[in-house]
XYZ file of C-alpha atoms in Angstrom:
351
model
C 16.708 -20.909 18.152
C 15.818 -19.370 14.730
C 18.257 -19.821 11.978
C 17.721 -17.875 8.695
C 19.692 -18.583 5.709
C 19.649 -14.907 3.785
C 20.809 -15.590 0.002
C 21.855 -12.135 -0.974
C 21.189 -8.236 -0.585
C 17.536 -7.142 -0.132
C 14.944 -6.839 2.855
C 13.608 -9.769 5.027
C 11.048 -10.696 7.385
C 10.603 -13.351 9.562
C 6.980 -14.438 9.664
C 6.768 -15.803 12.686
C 8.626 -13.100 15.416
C 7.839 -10.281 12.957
C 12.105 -9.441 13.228
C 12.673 -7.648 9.580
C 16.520 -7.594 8.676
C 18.108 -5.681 5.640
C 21.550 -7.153 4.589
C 24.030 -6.129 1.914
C 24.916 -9.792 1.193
C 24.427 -13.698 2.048
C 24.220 -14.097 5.344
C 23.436 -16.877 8.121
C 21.408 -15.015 11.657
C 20.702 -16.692 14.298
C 17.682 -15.500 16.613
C 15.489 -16.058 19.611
C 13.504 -14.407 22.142
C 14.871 -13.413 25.329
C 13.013 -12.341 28.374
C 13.189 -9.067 29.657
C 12.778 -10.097 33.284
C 16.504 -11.718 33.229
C 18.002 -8.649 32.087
C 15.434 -5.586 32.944
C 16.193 -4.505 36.370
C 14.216 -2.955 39.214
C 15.376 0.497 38.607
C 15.521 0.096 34.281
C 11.727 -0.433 34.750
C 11.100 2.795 36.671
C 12.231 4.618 34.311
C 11.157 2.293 30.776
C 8.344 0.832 29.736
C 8.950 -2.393 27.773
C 7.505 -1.886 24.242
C 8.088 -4.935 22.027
C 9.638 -8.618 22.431
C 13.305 -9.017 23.545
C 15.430 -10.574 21.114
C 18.878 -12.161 21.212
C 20.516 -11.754 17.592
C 23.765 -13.364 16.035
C 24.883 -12.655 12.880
C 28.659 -11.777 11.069
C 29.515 -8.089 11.982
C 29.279 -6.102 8.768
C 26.636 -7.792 6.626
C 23.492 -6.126 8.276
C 22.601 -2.670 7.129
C 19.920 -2.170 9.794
C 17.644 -4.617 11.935
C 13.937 -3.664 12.213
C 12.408 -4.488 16.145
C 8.632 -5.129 16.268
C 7.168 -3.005 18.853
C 3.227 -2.327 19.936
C 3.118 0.846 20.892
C 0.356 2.639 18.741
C 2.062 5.794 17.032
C -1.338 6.909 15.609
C -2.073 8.904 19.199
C -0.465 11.679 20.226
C 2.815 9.755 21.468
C 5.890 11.215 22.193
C 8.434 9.140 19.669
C 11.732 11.156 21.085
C 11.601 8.763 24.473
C 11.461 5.774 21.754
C 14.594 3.664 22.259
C 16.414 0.527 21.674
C 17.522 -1.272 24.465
C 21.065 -2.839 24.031
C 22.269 -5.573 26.863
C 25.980 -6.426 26.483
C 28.675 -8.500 28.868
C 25.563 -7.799 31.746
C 25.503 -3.837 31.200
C 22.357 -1.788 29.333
C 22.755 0.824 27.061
C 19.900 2.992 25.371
C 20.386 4.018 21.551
C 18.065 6.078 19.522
C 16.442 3.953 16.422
C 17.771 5.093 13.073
C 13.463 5.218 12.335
C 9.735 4.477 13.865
C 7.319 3.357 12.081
C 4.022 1.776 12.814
C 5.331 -1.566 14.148
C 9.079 -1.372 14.205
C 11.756 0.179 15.730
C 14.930 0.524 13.022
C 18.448 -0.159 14.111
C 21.234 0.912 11.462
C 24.421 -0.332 11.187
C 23.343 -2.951 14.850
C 26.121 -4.698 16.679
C 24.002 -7.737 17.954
C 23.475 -9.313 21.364
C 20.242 -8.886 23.216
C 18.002 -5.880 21.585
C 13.997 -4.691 22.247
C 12.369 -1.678 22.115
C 11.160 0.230 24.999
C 10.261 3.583 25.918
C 11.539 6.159 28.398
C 9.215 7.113 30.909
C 8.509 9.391 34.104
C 6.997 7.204 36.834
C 3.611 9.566 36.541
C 3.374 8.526 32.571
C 2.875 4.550 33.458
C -0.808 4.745 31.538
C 0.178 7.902 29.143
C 1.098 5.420 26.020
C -1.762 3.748 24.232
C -0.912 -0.225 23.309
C -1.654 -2.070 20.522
C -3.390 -5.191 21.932
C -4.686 -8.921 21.414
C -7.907 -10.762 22.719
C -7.282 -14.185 22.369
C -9.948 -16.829 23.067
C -9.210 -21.025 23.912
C -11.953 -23.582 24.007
C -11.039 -26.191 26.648
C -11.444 -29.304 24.240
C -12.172 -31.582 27.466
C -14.263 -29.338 29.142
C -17.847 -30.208 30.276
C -20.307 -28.185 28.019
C -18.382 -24.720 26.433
C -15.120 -23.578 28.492
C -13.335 -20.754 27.332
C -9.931 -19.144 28.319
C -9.619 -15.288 27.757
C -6.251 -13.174 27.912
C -5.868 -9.431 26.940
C -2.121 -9.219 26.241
C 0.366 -6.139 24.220
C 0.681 -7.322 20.443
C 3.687 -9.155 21.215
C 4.112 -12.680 19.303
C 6.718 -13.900 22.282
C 3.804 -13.564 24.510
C 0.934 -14.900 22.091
C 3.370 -18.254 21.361
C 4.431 -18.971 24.840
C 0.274 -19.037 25.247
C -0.466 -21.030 22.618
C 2.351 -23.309 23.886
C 0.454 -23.568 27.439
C -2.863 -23.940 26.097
C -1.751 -27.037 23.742
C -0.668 -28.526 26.727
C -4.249 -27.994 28.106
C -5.603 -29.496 25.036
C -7.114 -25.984 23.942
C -8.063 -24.927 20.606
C -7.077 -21.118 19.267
C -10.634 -19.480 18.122
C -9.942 -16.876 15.453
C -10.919 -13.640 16.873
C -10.737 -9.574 16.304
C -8.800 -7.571 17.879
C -10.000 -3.935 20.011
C -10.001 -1.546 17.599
C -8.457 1.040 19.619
C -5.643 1.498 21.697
C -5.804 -0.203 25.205
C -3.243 1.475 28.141
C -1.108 -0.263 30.635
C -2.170 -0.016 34.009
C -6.031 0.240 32.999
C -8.546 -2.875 34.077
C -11.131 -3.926 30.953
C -14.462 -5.814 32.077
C -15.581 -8.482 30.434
C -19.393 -9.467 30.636
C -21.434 -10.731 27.582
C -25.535 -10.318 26.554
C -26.247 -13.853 27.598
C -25.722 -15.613 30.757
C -22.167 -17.189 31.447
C -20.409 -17.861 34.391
C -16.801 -15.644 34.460
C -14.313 -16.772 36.824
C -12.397 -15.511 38.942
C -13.743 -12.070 38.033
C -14.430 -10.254 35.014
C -11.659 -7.910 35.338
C -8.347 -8.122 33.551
C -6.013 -6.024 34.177
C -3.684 -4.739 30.432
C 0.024 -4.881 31.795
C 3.207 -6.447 30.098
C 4.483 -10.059 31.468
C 7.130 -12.075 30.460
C 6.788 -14.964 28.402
C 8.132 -17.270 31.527
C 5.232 -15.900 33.155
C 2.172 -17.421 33.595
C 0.159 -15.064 32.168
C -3.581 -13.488 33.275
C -6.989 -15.030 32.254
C -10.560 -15.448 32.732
C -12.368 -18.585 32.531
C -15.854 -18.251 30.591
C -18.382 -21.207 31.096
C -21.332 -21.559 29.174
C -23.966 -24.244 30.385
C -26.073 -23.837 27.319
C -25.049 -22.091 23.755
C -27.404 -20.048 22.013
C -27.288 -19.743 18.351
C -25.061 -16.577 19.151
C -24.204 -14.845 21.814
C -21.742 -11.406 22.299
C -18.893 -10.948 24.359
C -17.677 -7.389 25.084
C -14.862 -5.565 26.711
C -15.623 -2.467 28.349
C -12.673 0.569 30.426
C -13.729 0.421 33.488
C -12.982 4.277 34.303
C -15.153 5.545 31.971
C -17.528 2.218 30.669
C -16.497 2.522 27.232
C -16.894 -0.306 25.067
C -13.398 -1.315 23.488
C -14.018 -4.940 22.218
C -17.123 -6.898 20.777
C -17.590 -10.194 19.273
C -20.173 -12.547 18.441
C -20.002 -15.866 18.826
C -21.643 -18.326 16.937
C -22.584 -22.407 17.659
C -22.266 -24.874 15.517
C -22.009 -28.649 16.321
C -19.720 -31.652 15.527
C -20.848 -34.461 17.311
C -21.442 -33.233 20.811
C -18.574 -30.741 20.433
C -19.523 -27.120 20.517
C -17.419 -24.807 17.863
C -17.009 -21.037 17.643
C -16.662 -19.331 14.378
C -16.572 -15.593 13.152
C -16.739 -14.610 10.037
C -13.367 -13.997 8.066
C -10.982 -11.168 9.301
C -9.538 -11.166 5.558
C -12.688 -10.293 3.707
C -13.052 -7.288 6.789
C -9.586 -6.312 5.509
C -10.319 -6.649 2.100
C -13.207 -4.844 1.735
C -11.924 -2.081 4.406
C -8.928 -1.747 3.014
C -9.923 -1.587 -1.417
C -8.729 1.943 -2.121
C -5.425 1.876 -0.320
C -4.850 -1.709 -1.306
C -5.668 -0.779 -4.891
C -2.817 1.895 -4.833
C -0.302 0.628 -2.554
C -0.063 -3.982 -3.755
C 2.847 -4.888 -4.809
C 3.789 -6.826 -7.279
C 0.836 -8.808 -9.173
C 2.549 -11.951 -10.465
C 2.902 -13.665 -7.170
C -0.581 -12.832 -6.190
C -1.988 -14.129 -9.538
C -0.280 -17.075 -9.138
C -1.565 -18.158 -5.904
C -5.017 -17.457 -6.582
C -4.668 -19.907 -9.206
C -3.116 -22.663 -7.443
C -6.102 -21.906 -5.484
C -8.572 -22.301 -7.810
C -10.065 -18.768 -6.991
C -9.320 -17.255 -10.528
C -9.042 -19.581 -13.793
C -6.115 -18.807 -16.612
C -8.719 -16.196 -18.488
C -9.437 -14.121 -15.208
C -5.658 -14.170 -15.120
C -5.096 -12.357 -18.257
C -7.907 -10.124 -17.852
C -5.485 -8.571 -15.114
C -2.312 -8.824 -16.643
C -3.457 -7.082 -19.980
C -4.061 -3.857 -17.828
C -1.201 -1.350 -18.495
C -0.714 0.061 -15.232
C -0.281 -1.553 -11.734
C -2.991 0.511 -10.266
C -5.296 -0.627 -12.720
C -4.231 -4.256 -12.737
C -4.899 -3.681 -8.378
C -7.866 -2.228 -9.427
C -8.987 -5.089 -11.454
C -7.678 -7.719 -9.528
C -9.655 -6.461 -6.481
C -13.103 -5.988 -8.240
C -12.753 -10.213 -9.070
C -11.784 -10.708 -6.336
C -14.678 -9.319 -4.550
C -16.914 -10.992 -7.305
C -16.019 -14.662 -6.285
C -17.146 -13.667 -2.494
C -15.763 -14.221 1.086
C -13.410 -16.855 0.649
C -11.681 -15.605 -2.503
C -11.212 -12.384 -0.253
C -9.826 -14.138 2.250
C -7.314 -15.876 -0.076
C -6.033 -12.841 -0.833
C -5.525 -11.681 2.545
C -3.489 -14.524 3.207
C -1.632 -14.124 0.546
C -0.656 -10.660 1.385
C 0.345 -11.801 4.648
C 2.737 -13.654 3.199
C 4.014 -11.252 0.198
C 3.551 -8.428 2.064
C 3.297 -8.720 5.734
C 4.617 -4.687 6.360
C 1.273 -3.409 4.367
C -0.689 -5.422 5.910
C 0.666 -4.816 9.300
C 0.582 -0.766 7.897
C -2.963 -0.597 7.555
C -3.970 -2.707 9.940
């Protein structure tokens, strides 16, 4: 159980479920996941697709303005946001209420009464692959392995999922390698193949099928064995209905004792540099981020002021970002992080 100590009216977000709460005063919540398997019956999942973790909330009625659900459906296709609603189980009975707003990632409850709450979306039984997914590859390296075993799951962007599979592999004595996700939207009900440009072994098959299951689940995965690492090799993901490539990543050796280690090169420099213009119009407030990058060491007290002195906030982005980008990969990368941090609904926005 989660317990968050709000000290006063404003907006919050947990970092670690992604739950975002706005409150008009101090307030103590209480949170955790639930699973939708103990309260999503037969017949609710005929006619809803689960569409974002399942949450069981306490708080003191009245000091919530509004509750914001994560969800990973991806709004930028053509999706139908009118079937989008909030599930609502109370004393063993569901009820189905229209969120106050969609964005992106969330679902936004106004004014919530709390119990158990996750988004879903109504469905006709034909539409089961109609909504595209937002979705996560995520890659373990069997520590105790002989040679390079890896574990590889294709799962909704659903951090109830991801943690209850870091949880497992831990127990395995597995190690999380950083990774990218597909770029585009993945569908439920679809199988991806996985095959790579060099020779590996893929048990039991390389097919995964993209579906929802519950945390308590043991959830789907390939094993990937390779007898000898090259200096790189790629792994791809491919839709099997119409062999389109969806995912690619390269994989790169490098040794520590007689341990083999994957690396890739860093997601927040990607961002960075993807992301300049919009970042340079839309970053919040500069103080914080200055700050950190000098705890850092990535900018000195000089660099600092260089910034500062600009009399706009778009220039002072705009300036921030260019020395930034000067001092290289890992400054860029600090920055990301930082974001994440200050700003975790931009960078979930243009991500």
């Amino acid at each position: 159980v989660c317990r968050a100590h709000l000290p006063g009216a404003g907006s919050f977000q947990c970092s670690v479920t992604g739950l975002g709460f706005e409150v008009s005063s101090a307030v103590i919540i209480w949170y955790k996941y639930g699973s939708w398997d103990d309260h999503l019956g037969a017949s609710a999942q005929e006619e809803c697709v689960v569409a974002g973790p399942l949450f069981s909330i306490r708080a003191q009625p009245g000091a919530v303005r509004a509750v914001h659900l994560p969800h990973f459906v991806c709004l930028a296709e053509d999706v139908d946001v009118s079937e989008c609603r909030i599930a609502h189980f109370k004393a063993g009975s569901m009820t189905l209420e229209k969120p106050t707003k969609l964005t992106p990632f969330y679902a936004v409850l106004g004014n919530p009464s709390f119990s158990l709450l996750g988004v879903v979306w109504r469905r006709f039984r034909s539409a089961l692959i109609s909504l595209p997914m937002h979705s996560l590859v995520l890659i373990f390296q069997q520590l105790n392995a002989a040679k390079t075993t890896l574990h590889l799951y294709l799962i909704p962007d659903d951090n109830s999922v991801k943690q209850a599979i870091e949880k497992q592999e831990m127990n395995w004595n597995s190690k999380l390698i950083p990774k990218p996700s597909p770029l585009n939207p993945l569908f439920f009900g679809c199988t991806y193949e996985v095959s790579s440009t060099s020779h590996v072994e893929i048990t039991p098959e390389p097919h995964l099928p993209f579906c929802y299951k519950s945390p308590k689940e043991q959830q789907l995965f390939i094993e990937i064995y390779i007898k000898n690492m090259a200096e790189e090799i790629w792994l791809l993901m491919t839709d099997i209905r119409n062999n389109s490539l969806v995912w690619k990543v390269s994989l790169r050796s490098g040794r520590i004792g007689t341990r083999v280690t994957l690396t890739w090169c860093p997601l927040g420099a990607a961002f960075v540099r993807k992301h300049k213009k919009q970042l340079c119009c839309r970053m919040g407030r500069v103080s914080p981020i200055l700050l950190h990058l000098q705890d850092a060491n990535i900018i000195n007290s000089d660099e600092e002021e260089e910034v500062r002195s600009q009399n706009t906030r778009q220039k002072k982005n705009k300036v921030l970002l260019q020395l930034v980008e000067r001092k290289g990969c890992m400054a860029q990368e600090q920055l990301y992080s930082i974001l994440q941090e200050k700003d975790p609904f931009l960078v979930r926005d243009l991500q």
